[in-house]
């Protein structure tokens, strides 16, 4: 659920808040389509449990709190508070969006979904990067190079309709491309298992990447 526009008009001295602004429903933590231990040995049960029930839940709670405060600020015609809340909305909203996508981007270890099959997505990857192995090498290198926390993405450029590897900082969602594959590179996603060795985590990710979901996203993106 996105936040409705809060400013109907702004002048030098007056601000009119939209009377219809309200939070329609609270965001909730999505259920995982697999068990917490389904990704082992690539991603441990301990990491998945903490990542989902603690970290993602924190973003959900933060987003709900920020939206409630924002709604109250609109009702009070408090523009300054609305502006102050933008960072909390972006951070927690982005965290909720990114993680909701990330869970669907994973599939049980050894499952059929975790194998890239012949089809439009594989063909597009080969056209854009030369080969699937070359794509993974670039994706892993660019994502490992993220300083601090962030996300690595394979996205479809909506202008060129080409696949590109890109990254975002912190919990910023991918806005410049249509996300096809995304990976959380925050330490909470891997440190308990892989310590500070990001490349090992990135290499293991491909054993549990849900390529069937990526194919569905790609099919929808090229038609958009």
PDB file of C-alpha atoms in Angstrom:
ATOM      1  CA  UNK A   1       0.000   0.000   0.000  1.00  0.00           C
ATOM      2  CA  UNK A   2       1.453   3.367  -1.003  1.00  0.00           C
ATOM      3  CA  UNK A   3       1.000   6.652   0.785  1.00  0.00           C
ATOM      4  CA  UNK A   4      -1.429   8.983  -0.871  1.00  0.00           C
ATOM      5  CA  UNK A   5      -0.307  12.443  -1.876  1.00  0.00           C
ATOM      6  CA  UNK A   6      -0.403  14.637   1.178  1.00  0.00           C
ATOM      7  CA  UNK A   7      -0.151  18.105  -0.296  1.00  0.00           C
ATOM      8  CA  UNK A   8      -3.120  19.380  -2.229  1.00  0.00           C
ATOM      9  CA  UNK A   9      -1.791  22.902  -2.399  1.00  0.00           C
ATOM     10  CA  UNK A  10       1.072  24.798  -0.845  1.00  0.00           C
ATOM     11  CA  UNK A  11       1.404  28.541  -0.877  1.00  0.00           C
ATOM     12  CA  UNK A  12       3.565  30.951   1.014  1.00  0.00           C
ATOM     13  CA  UNK A  13       1.204  31.098   3.982  1.00  0.00           C
ATOM     14  CA  UNK A  14      -1.404  28.409   3.659  1.00  0.00           C
ATOM     15  CA  UNK A  15      -1.558  24.630   3.484  1.00  0.00           C
ATOM     16  CA  UNK A  16      -4.691  22.636   2.793  1.00  0.00           C
ATOM     17  CA  UNK A  17      -4.561  18.994   3.899  1.00  0.00           C
ATOM     18  CA  UNK A  18      -6.632  16.458   1.963  1.00  0.00           C
ATOM     19  CA  UNK A  19      -9.674  15.613   4.037  1.00  0.00           C
ATOM     20  CA  UNK A  20      -9.770  12.068   2.640  1.00  0.00           C
ATOM     21  CA  UNK A  21      -6.260  11.108   3.793  1.00  0.00           C
ATOM     22  CA  UNK A  22      -6.228   8.047   5.991  1.00  0.00           C
ATOM     23  CA  UNK A  23      -4.305   4.818   6.494  1.00  0.00           C
ATOM     24  CA  UNK A  24      -6.619   2.125   5.145  1.00  0.00           C
ATOM     25  CA  UNK A  25      -4.878  -0.924   6.617  1.00  0.00           C
ATOM     26  CA  UNK A  26      -1.719  -1.876   8.439  1.00  0.00           C
ATOM     27  CA  UNK A  27       1.099  -3.608   6.618  1.00  0.00           C
ATOM     28  CA  UNK A  28       1.779  -7.163   7.762  1.00  0.00           C
ATOM     29  CA  UNK A  29       4.701  -9.564   7.590  1.00  0.00           C
ATOM     30  CA  UNK A  30       4.202 -11.892   4.601  1.00  0.00           C
ATOM     31  CA  UNK A  31       4.383 -15.623   5.187  1.00  0.00           C
ATOM     32  CA  UNK A  32       7.265 -17.508   3.572  1.00  0.00           C
ATOM     33  CA  UNK A  33       6.342 -20.048   0.869  1.00  0.00           C
ATOM     34  CA  UNK A  34       8.842 -22.534   2.350  1.00  0.00           C
ATOM     35  CA  UNK A  35      10.181 -23.641   5.745  1.00  0.00           C
ATOM     36  CA  UNK A  36      12.983 -21.718   7.460  1.00  0.00           C
ATOM     37  CA  UNK A  37      15.362 -24.635   6.937  1.00  0.00           C
ATOM     38  CA  UNK A  38      14.442 -25.190   3.273  1.00  0.00           C
ATOM     39  CA  UNK A  39      17.397 -23.160   1.991  1.00  0.00           C
ATOM     40  CA  UNK A  40      20.090 -25.055   3.890  1.00  0.00           C
ATOM     41  CA  UNK A  41      22.977 -25.443   3.426  1.00  0.00           C
ATOM     42  CA  UNK A  42      23.087 -22.239   1.348  1.00  0.00           C
ATOM     43  CA  UNK A  43      21.270 -20.092   3.919  1.00  0.00           C
ATOM     44  CA  UNK A  44      20.846 -21.417   7.442  1.00  0.00           C
ATOM     45  CA  UNK A  45      17.612 -21.830   9.351  1.00  0.00           C
ATOM     46  CA  UNK A  46      18.923 -19.473  12.034  1.00  0.00           C
ATOM     47  CA  UNK A  47      19.529 -16.682   9.538  1.00  0.00           C
ATOM     48  CA  UNK A  48      16.188 -17.143   7.800  1.00  0.00           C
ATOM     49  CA  UNK A  49      14.286 -17.154  11.084  1.00  0.00           C
ATOM     50  CA  UNK A  50      15.958 -14.003  12.396  1.00  0.00           C
ATOM     51  CA  UNK A  51      15.903 -12.257   9.043  1.00  0.00           C
ATOM     52  CA  UNK A  52      12.187 -12.834   8.530  1.00  0.00           C
ATOM     53  CA  UNK A  53      10.696 -12.634  12.029  1.00  0.00           C
ATOM     54  CA  UNK A  54      12.969  -9.939  13.457  1.00  0.00           C
ATOM     55  CA  UNK A  55      14.500  -7.769  10.749  1.00  0.00           C
ATOM     56  CA  UNK A  56      11.634  -7.713   8.258  1.00  0.00           C
ATOM     57  CA  UNK A  57       9.115  -7.395  11.085  1.00  0.00           C
ATOM     58  CA  UNK A  58      10.989  -4.316  12.299  1.00  0.00           C
ATOM     59  CA  UNK A  59      10.592  -2.664   8.899  1.00  0.00           C
ATOM     60  CA  UNK A  60       6.873  -3.497   8.891  1.00  0.00           C
ATOM     61  CA  UNK A  61       6.445  -2.014  12.363  1.00  0.00           C
ATOM     62  CA  UNK A  62       8.451   1.065  11.426  1.00  0.00           C
ATOM     63  CA  UNK A  63       6.445   1.630   8.267  1.00  0.00           C
ATOM     64  CA  UNK A  64       3.119   1.349  10.091  1.00  0.00           C
ATOM     65  CA  UNK A  65       4.301   3.774  12.782  1.00  0.00           C
ATOM     66  CA  UNK A  66       5.602   6.257  10.213  1.00  0.00           C
ATOM     67  CA  UNK A  67       2.364   6.149   8.227  1.00  0.00           C
ATOM     68  CA  UNK A  68       0.295   6.705  11.357  1.00  0.00           C
ATOM     69  CA  UNK A  69       2.442   9.683  12.325  1.00  0.00           C
ATOM     70  CA  UNK A  70       2.257  11.000   8.786  1.00  0.00           C
ATOM     71  CA  UNK A  71      -1.523  10.725   8.765  1.00  0.00           C
ATOM     72  CA  UNK A  72      -1.709  12.618  12.052  1.00  0.00           C
ATOM     73  CA  UNK A  73       0.604  15.313  10.698  1.00  0.00           C
ATOM     74  CA  UNK A  74      -1.576  15.742   7.625  1.00  0.00           C
ATOM     75  CA  UNK A  75      -4.648  16.104   9.823  1.00  0.00           C
ATOM     76  CA  UNK A  76      -2.870  18.820  11.824  1.00  0.00           C
ATOM     77  CA  UNK A  77      -1.597  20.529   8.672  1.00  0.00           C
ATOM     78  CA  UNK A  78       1.921  20.016  10.050  1.00  0.00           C
ATOM     79  CA  UNK A  79       4.038  20.203   6.911  1.00  0.00           C
ATOM     80  CA  UNK A  80       7.345  20.210   8.780  1.00  0.00           C
ATOM     81  CA  UNK A  81       6.600  16.880  10.452  1.00  0.00           C
ATOM     82  CA  UNK A  82       5.477  15.435   7.128  1.00  0.00           C
ATOM     83  CA  UNK A  83       8.828  16.374   5.630  1.00  0.00           C
ATOM     84  CA  UNK A  84      10.726  14.931   8.610  1.00  0.00           C
ATOM     85  CA  UNK A  85       8.913  11.628   8.236  1.00  0.00           C
ATOM     86  CA  UNK A  86       9.980  11.119   4.615  1.00  0.00           C
ATOM     87  CA  UNK A  87      13.231   9.387   5.590  1.00  0.00           C
ATOM     88  CA  UNK A  88      11.422   6.922   7.888  1.00  0.00           C
ATOM     89  CA  UNK A  89       8.844   6.193   5.206  1.00  0.00           C
ATOM     90  CA  UNK A  90      11.551   5.619   2.604  1.00  0.00           C
ATOM     91  CA  UNK A  91      13.734   3.442   4.825  1.00  0.00           C
ATOM     92  CA  UNK A  92      11.028   1.250   6.330  1.00  0.00           C
ATOM     93  CA  UNK A  93       8.885   1.231   3.205  1.00  0.00           C
ATOM     94  CA  UNK A  94      11.882   0.242   1.120  1.00  0.00           C
ATOM     95  CA  UNK A  95      12.818  -2.456   3.621  1.00  0.00           C
ATOM     96  CA  UNK A  96       9.320  -3.913   3.440  1.00  0.00           C
ATOM     97  CA  UNK A  97       9.208  -3.778  -0.365  1.00  0.00           C
ATOM     98  CA  UNK A  98      12.692  -5.255  -0.821  1.00  0.00           C
ATOM     99  CA  UNK A  99      12.273  -8.095   1.653  1.00  0.00           C
ATOM    100  CA  UNK A 100       8.824  -9.018   0.360  1.00  0.00           C
ATOM    101  CA  UNK A 101      10.423  -9.386  -3.062  1.00  0.00           C
ATOM    102  CA  UNK A 102      13.480 -11.186  -1.682  1.00  0.00           C
ATOM    103  CA  UNK A 103      11.514 -14.011  -0.030  1.00  0.00           C
ATOM    104  CA  UNK A 104       9.789 -14.812  -3.315  1.00  0.00           C
ATOM    105  CA  UNK A 105      13.183 -14.660  -4.988  1.00  0.00           C
ATOM    106  CA  UNK A 106      14.307 -17.722  -3.021  1.00  0.00           C
ATOM    107  CA  UNK A 107      13.497 -21.406  -3.528  1.00  0.00           C
ATOM    108  CA  UNK A 108      14.336 -24.555  -1.551  1.00  0.00           C
ATOM    109  CA  UNK A 109      17.807 -25.964  -2.085  1.00  0.00           C
ATOM    110  CA  UNK A 110      17.830 -28.546  -4.878  1.00  0.00           C
ATOM    111  CA  UNK A 111      14.329 -27.678  -6.073  1.00  0.00           C
ATOM    112  CA  UNK A 112      13.316 -27.403  -9.702  1.00  0.00           C
ATOM    113  CA  UNK A 113      12.661 -23.688  -9.240  1.00  0.00           C
ATOM    114  CA  UNK A 114      16.306 -23.154  -8.272  1.00  0.00           C
ATOM    115  CA  UNK A 115      17.503 -24.105 -11.756  1.00  0.00           C
ATOM    116  CA  UNK A 116      17.584 -21.696 -14.681  1.00  0.00           C
ATOM    117  CA  UNK A 117      15.730 -23.470 -17.485  1.00  0.00           C
ATOM    118  CA  UNK A 118      15.865 -22.786 -21.174  1.00  0.00           C
ATOM    119  CA  UNK A 119      13.566 -19.913 -22.015  1.00  0.00           C
ATOM    120  CA  UNK A 120      13.253 -16.155 -22.560  1.00  0.00           C
ATOM    121  CA  UNK A 121      15.052 -15.164 -19.349  1.00  0.00           C
ATOM    122  CA  UNK A 122      18.094 -17.347 -19.994  1.00  0.00           C
ATOM    123  CA  UNK A 123      18.233 -16.116 -23.590  1.00  0.00           C
ATOM    124  CA  UNK A 124      18.046 -12.477 -22.461  1.00  0.00           C
ATOM    125  CA  UNK A 125      20.805 -13.050 -19.877  1.00  0.00           C
ATOM    126  CA  UNK A 126      23.049 -14.568 -22.521  1.00  0.00           C
ATOM    127  CA  UNK A 127      22.324 -11.710 -24.924  1.00  0.00           C
ATOM    128  CA  UNK A 128      23.101  -9.075 -22.286  1.00  0.00           C
ATOM    129  CA  UNK A 129      26.114 -10.676 -20.581  1.00  0.00           C
ATOM    130  CA  UNK A 130      27.451 -13.301 -22.988  1.00  0.00           C
ATOM    131  CA  UNK A 131      26.666 -16.287 -20.789  1.00  0.00           C
ATOM    132  CA  UNK A 132      24.970 -17.209 -17.531  1.00  0.00           C
ATOM    133  CA  UNK A 133      28.352 -17.678 -15.850  1.00  0.00           C
ATOM    134  CA  UNK A 134      29.502 -14.248 -17.030  1.00  0.00           C
ATOM    135  CA  UNK A 135      26.294 -12.742 -15.645  1.00  0.00           C
ATOM    136  CA  UNK A 136      26.811 -14.331 -12.233  1.00  0.00           C
ATOM    137  CA  UNK A 137      30.419 -13.151 -12.167  1.00  0.00           C
ATOM    138  CA  UNK A 138      29.393  -9.538 -12.835  1.00  0.00           C
ATOM    139  CA  UNK A 139      26.429  -9.685 -10.466  1.00  0.00           C
ATOM    140  CA  UNK A 140      28.573 -11.077  -7.644  1.00  0.00           C
ATOM    141  CA  UNK A 141      31.401  -8.608  -8.234  1.00  0.00           C
ATOM    142  CA  UNK A 142      29.167  -5.533  -8.403  1.00  0.00           C
ATOM    143  CA  UNK A 143      27.132  -6.602  -5.382  1.00  0.00           C
ATOM    144  CA  UNK A 144      30.186  -7.494  -3.288  1.00  0.00           C
ATOM    145  CA  UNK A 145      31.534  -4.019  -4.042  1.00  0.00           C
ATOM    146  CA  UNK A 146      28.612  -2.331  -2.277  1.00  0.00           C
ATOM    147  CA  UNK A 147      30.090  -0.302   0.564  1.00  0.00           C
ATOM    148  CA  UNK A 148      28.193  -0.880   3.771  1.00  0.00           C
ATOM    149  CA  UNK A 149      24.622  -2.104   3.402  1.00  0.00           C
ATOM    150  CA  UNK A 150      22.494  -2.413   0.298  1.00  0.00           C
ATOM    151  CA  UNK A 151      21.047  -4.650  -2.386  1.00  0.00           C
ATOM    152  CA  UNK A 152      22.230  -6.226  -5.624  1.00  0.00           C
ATOM    153  CA  UNK A 153      19.807  -6.425  -8.542  1.00  0.00           C
ATOM    154  CA  UNK A 154      19.236  -7.841 -11.974  1.00  0.00           C
ATOM    155  CA  UNK A 155      16.734  -5.457 -13.484  1.00  0.00           C
ATOM    156  CA  UNK A 156      15.092  -4.797 -16.812  1.00  0.00           C
ATOM    157  CA  UNK A 157      15.751  -1.315 -18.151  1.00  0.00           C
ATOM    158  CA  UNK A 158      12.255  -0.119 -19.131  1.00  0.00           C
ATOM    159  CA  UNK A 159      13.653   2.136 -21.853  1.00  0.00           C
ATOM    160  CA  UNK A 160      15.980  -0.302 -23.608  1.00  0.00           C
ATOM    161  CA  UNK A 161      14.237  -3.541 -22.546  1.00  0.00           C
ATOM    162  CA  UNK A 162      17.699  -4.885 -21.726  1.00  0.00           C
ATOM    163  CA  UNK A 163      18.812  -6.671 -18.564  1.00  0.00           C
ATOM    164  CA  UNK A 164      21.311  -4.808 -16.410  1.00  0.00           C
ATOM    165  CA  UNK A 165      23.065  -5.386 -13.086  1.00  0.00           C
ATOM    166  CA  UNK A 166      22.729  -2.545 -10.607  1.00  0.00           C
ATOM    167  CA  UNK A 167      22.806  -1.883  -6.867  1.00  0.00           C
ATOM    168  CA  UNK A 168      20.955   0.267  -4.346  1.00  0.00           C
ATOM    169  CA  UNK A 169      22.140   1.569  -0.986  1.00  0.00           C
ATOM    170  CA  UNK A 170      20.612   0.817   2.400  1.00  0.00           C
ATOM    171  CA  UNK A 171      16.941  -0.118   1.907  1.00  0.00           C
ATOM    172  CA  UNK A 172      16.370   1.948  -1.211  1.00  0.00           C
ATOM    173  CA  UNK A 173      14.036   0.064  -3.563  1.00  0.00           C
ATOM    174  CA  UNK A 174      14.949  -0.369  -7.206  1.00  0.00           C
ATOM    175  CA  UNK A 175      13.200   2.452  -9.080  1.00  0.00           C
ATOM    176  CA  UNK A 176      15.243   2.800 -12.260  1.00  0.00           C
ATOM    177  CA  UNK A 177      14.646  -0.779 -13.414  1.00  0.00           C
ATOM    178  CA  UNK A 178      12.006  -3.466 -13.089  1.00  0.00           C
ATOM    179  CA  UNK A 179      13.428  -5.939 -10.532  1.00  0.00           C
ATOM    180  CA  UNK A 180      13.952  -9.487 -11.787  1.00  0.00           C
ATOM    181  CA  UNK A 181      16.393 -10.838  -9.160  1.00  0.00           C
ATOM    182  CA  UNK A 182      17.442  -9.140  -5.940  1.00  0.00           C
ATOM    183  CA  UNK A 183      19.714 -10.067  -3.053  1.00  0.00           C
ATOM    184  CA  UNK A 184      20.051  -8.532   0.393  1.00  0.00           C
ATOM    185  CA  UNK A 185      23.692  -7.660   1.086  1.00  0.00           C
ATOM    186  CA  UNK A 186      23.127  -6.303   4.591  1.00  0.00           C
ATOM    187  CA  UNK A 187      25.222  -8.206   7.136  1.00  0.00           C
ATOM    188  CA  UNK A 188      22.100  -9.536   8.861  1.00  0.00           C
ATOM    189  CA  UNK A 189      21.452 -11.583   5.698  1.00  0.00           C
ATOM    190  CA  UNK A 190      24.685 -13.587   5.901  1.00  0.00           C
ATOM    191  CA  UNK A 191      27.035 -12.745   8.781  1.00  0.00           C
ATOM    192  CA  UNK A 192      25.973 -15.508  11.191  1.00  0.00           C
ATOM    193  CA  UNK A 193      26.918 -18.078   8.571  1.00  0.00           C
ATOM    194  CA  UNK A 194      29.491 -16.491   6.278  1.00  0.00           C
ATOM    195  CA  UNK A 195      31.047 -13.917   8.634  1.00  0.00           C
ATOM    196  CA  UNK A 196      32.608 -11.128   6.545  1.00  0.00           C
ATOM    197  CA  UNK A 197      33.088 -13.224   3.395  1.00  0.00           C
ATOM    198  CA  UNK A 198      30.475 -11.754   1.065  1.00  0.00           C
ATOM    199  CA  UNK A 199      31.670 -13.688  -2.004  1.00  0.00           C
ATOM    200  CA  UNK A 200      30.851 -17.015  -0.337  1.00  0.00           C
ATOM    201  CA  UNK A 201      27.335 -15.831   0.480  1.00  0.00           C
ATOM    202  CA  UNK A 202      26.825 -14.575  -3.069  1.00  0.00           C
ATOM    203  CA  UNK A 203      28.076 -17.844  -4.554  1.00  0.00           C
ATOM    204  CA  UNK A 204      25.705 -19.847  -2.324  1.00  0.00           C
ATOM    205  CA  UNK A 205      22.749 -17.642  -3.273  1.00  0.00           C
ATOM    206  CA  UNK A 206      22.597 -19.101  -6.785  1.00  0.00           C
ATOM    207  CA  UNK A 207      21.787 -22.536  -5.321  1.00  0.00           C
ATOM    208  CA  UNK A 208      18.534 -21.160  -3.887  1.00  0.00           C
ATOM    209  CA  UNK A 209      17.632 -18.417  -6.358  1.00  0.00           C
ATOM    210  CA  UNK A 210      14.054 -18.897  -7.561  1.00  0.00           C
ATOM    211  CA  UNK A 211      14.561 -18.699 -11.306  1.00  0.00           C
ATOM    212  CA  UNK A 212      10.949 -19.678 -11.937  1.00  0.00           C
ATOM    213  CA  UNK A 213       9.859 -16.505 -10.115  1.00  0.00           C
ATOM    214  CA  UNK A 214      12.509 -14.512 -11.973  1.00  0.00           C
ATOM    215  CA  UNK A 215      11.143 -15.844 -15.263  1.00  0.00           C
ATOM    216  CA  UNK A 216       7.614 -14.752 -14.308  1.00  0.00           C
ATOM    217  CA  UNK A 217       8.851 -11.280 -13.442  1.00  0.00           C
ATOM    218  CA  UNK A 218      10.792 -11.048 -16.679  1.00  0.00           C
ATOM    219  CA  UNK A 219       7.804 -12.156 -18.760  1.00  0.00           C
ATOM    220  CA  UNK A 220       5.613  -9.525 -17.098  1.00  0.00           C
ATOM    221  CA  UNK A 221       8.277  -6.831 -17.414  1.00  0.00           C
ATOM    222  CA  UNK A 222       8.819  -7.209 -21.155  1.00  0.00           C
ATOM    223  CA  UNK A 223       5.070  -6.935 -21.700  1.00  0.00           C
ATOM    224  CA  UNK A 224       4.723  -3.801 -19.561  1.00  0.00           C
TER     225      UNK A 224
END
